[in-house]
Tab-separated table of C-alpha atoms in Angstrom:
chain	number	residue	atom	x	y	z
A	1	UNK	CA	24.462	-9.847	11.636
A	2	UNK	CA	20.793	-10.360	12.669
A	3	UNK	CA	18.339	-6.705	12.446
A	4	UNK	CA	15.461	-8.462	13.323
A	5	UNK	CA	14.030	-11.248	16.001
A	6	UNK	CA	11.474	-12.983	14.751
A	7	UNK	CA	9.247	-12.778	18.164
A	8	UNK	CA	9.325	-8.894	18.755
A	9	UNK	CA	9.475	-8.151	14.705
A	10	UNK	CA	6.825	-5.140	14.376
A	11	UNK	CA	5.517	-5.161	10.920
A	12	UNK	CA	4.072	-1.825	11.626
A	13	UNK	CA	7.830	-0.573	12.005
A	14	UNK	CA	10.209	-2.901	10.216
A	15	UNK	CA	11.847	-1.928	6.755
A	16	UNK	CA	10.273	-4.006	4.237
A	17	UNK	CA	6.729	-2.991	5.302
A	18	UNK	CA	8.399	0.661	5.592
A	19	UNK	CA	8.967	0.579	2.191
A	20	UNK	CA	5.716	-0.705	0.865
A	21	UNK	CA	3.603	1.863	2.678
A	22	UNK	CA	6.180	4.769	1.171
A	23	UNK	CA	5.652	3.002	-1.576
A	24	UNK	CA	1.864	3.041	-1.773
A	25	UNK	CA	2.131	6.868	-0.490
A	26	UNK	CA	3.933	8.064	-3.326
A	27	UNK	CA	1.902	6.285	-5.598
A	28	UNK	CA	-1.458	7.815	-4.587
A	29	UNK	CA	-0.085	10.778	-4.519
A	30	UNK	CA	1.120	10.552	-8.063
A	31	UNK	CA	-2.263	9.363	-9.291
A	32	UNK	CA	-4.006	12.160	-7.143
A	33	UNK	CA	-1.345	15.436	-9.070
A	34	UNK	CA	-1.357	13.310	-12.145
A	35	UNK	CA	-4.924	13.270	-12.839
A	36	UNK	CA	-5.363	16.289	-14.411
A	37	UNK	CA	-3.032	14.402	-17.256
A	38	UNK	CA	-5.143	11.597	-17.527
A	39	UNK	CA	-2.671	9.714	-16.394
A	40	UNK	CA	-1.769	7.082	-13.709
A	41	UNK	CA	1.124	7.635	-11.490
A	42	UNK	CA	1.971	3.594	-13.090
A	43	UNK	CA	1.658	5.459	-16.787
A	44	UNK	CA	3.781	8.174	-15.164
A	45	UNK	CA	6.987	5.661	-14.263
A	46	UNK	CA	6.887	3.876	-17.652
A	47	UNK	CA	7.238	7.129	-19.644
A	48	UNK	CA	9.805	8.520	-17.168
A	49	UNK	CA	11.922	5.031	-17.656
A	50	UNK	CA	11.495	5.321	-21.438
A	51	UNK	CA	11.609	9.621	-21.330
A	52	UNK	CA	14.802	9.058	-19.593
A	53	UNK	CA	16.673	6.795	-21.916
A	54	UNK	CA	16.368	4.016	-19.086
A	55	UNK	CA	15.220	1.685	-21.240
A	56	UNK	CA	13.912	0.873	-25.145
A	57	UNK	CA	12.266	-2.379	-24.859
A	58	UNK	CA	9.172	-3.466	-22.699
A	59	UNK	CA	11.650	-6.118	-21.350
A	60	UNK	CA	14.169	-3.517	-19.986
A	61	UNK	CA	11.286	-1.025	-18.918
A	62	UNK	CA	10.313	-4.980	-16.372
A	63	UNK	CA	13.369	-4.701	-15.040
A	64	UNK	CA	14.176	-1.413	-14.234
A	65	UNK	CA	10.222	-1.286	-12.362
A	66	UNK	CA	10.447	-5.187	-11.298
A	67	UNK	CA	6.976	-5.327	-13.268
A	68	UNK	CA	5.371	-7.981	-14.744
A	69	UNK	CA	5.752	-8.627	-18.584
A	70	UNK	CA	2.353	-9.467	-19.067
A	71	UNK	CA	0.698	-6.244	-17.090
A	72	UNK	CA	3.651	-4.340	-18.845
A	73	UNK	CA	2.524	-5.403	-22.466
A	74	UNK	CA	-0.943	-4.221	-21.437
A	75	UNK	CA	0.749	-0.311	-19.648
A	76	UNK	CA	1.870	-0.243	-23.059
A	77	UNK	CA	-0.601	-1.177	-25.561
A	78	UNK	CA	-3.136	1.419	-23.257
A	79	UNK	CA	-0.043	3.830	-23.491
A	80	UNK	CA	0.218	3.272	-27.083
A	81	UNK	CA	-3.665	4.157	-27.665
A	82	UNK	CA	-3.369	7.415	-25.799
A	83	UNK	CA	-0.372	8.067	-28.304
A	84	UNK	CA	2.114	8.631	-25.867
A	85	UNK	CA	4.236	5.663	-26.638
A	86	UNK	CA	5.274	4.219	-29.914
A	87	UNK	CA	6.474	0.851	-30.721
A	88	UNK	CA	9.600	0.808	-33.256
A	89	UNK	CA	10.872	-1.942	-34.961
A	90	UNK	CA	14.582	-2.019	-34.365
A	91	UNK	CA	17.582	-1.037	-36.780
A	92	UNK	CA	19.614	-3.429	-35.807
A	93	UNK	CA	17.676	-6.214	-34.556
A	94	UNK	CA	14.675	-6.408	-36.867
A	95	UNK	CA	13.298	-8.606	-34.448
A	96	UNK	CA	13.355	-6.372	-31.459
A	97	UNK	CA	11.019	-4.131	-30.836
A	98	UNK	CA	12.329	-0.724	-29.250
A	99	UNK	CA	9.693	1.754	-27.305
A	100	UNK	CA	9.897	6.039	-27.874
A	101	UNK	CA	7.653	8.687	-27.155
A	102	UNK	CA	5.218	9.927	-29.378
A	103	UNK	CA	5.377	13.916	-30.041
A	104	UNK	CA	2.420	14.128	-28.075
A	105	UNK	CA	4.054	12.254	-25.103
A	106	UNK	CA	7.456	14.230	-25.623
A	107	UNK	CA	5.514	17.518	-25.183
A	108	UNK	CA	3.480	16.006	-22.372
A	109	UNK	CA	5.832	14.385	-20.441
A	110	UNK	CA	8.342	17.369	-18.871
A	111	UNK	CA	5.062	18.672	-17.737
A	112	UNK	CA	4.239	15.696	-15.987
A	113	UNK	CA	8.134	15.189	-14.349
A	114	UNK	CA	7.326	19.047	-13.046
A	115	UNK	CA	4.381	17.506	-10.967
A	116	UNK	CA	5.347	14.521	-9.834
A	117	UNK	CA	9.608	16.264	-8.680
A	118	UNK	CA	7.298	18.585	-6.757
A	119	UNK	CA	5.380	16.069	-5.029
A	120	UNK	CA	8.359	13.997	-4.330
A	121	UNK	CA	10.121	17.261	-2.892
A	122	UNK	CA	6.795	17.498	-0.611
A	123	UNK	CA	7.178	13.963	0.465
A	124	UNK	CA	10.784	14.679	1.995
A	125	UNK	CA	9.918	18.032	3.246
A	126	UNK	CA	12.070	18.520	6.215
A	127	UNK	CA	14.891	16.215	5.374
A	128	UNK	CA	18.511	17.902	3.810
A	129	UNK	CA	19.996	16.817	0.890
A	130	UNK	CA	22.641	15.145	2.484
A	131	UNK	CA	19.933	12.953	4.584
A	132	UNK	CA	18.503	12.059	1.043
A	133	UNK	CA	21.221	11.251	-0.591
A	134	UNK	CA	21.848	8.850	2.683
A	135	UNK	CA	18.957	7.259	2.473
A	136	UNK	CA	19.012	6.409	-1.028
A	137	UNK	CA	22.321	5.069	-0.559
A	138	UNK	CA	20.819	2.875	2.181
A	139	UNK	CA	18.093	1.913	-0.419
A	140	UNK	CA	20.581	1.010	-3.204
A	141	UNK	CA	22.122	-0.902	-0.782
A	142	UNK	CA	19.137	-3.206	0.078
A	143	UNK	CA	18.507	-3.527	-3.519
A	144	UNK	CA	22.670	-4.995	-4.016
A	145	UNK	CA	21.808	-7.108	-1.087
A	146	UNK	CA	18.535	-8.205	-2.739
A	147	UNK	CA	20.288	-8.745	-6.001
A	148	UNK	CA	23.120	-10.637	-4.911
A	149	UNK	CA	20.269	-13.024	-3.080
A	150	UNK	CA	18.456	-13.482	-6.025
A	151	UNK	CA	21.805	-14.609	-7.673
A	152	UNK	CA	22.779	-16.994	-4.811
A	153	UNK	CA	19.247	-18.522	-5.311
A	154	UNK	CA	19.365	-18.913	-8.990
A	155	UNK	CA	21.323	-22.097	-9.139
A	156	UNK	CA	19.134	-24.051	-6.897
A	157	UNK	CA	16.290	-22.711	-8.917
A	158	UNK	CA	17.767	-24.193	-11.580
A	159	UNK	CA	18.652	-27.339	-10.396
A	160	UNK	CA	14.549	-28.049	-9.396
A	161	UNK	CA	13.816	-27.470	-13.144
């Protein structure tokens, strides 16, 4: 099924632009209630990933925010300097490197998440919770649909290596 025509697509209204600009929104808006942290509303999602037990390695804390490695290594090294983050040398894997909190960033962070819930709760003012929970539905399914594109296009990426 075909959502959009090429000659009357509105970037203005469409989805994908939607998203960016909601995107970019919630972002500011982060880094505007965040600042009296000292901290960016990009620090913000990286501790929340790792605060959250998301993720332990830079490499999972890409994926989850579809980041790039190299920007990520730099988040966390600046992360690292403020003391918020720690790098750990795994257990198990003495060759993997797993990422905690500091003390400092375990007593700053549920201070931060009280911030940034309430300025995601201003964002949706006037929606339910049932219209929320729709609508991230909807989103997850984009990102499936996104996913299982990236999958169908890995082979032929493959093959041009």
């Amino acid at each position: 099924m075909t959502i959009y025509d090429p000659a009357t697509f509105d970037i203005t209204s469409a989805v994908p632009p939607l998203i960016a600009r909601v995107r970019g929104a919630f972002m500011a808006a982060l880094d505007t209630r965040l600042a009296g942290f000292e901290v960016k509303a990009a620090d913000y999602v990286v501790l929340a990933t790792i605060a959250n037990d998301k993720a332990d390695t830079a490499s999972t804390v890409c994926s989850i925010l579809a980041h790039d490695p190299g920007a990520m290594t730099r988040k966390i090294d600046a992360l690292e300097a403020r003391g918020l983050v720690r790098r750990v040398r795994s257990a198990e894997d003495r060759r993997a490197i797993k990422l905690e909190l500091t003390a400092e960033g375990r007593k700053l962070f549920p201070k931060m998440r009280v911030v940034a819930i309430a300025m995601v709760n201003e964002m949706l003012r006037g929606f339910t919770k049932p219209e929320v929970r729709e609508l991230e539905g909807m989103l997850k399914r984009i990102l499936a649909n996104a996913a299982a594109l990236e999958r169908e296009a890995a082979p032929a990426r493959e093959a041009r290596r």
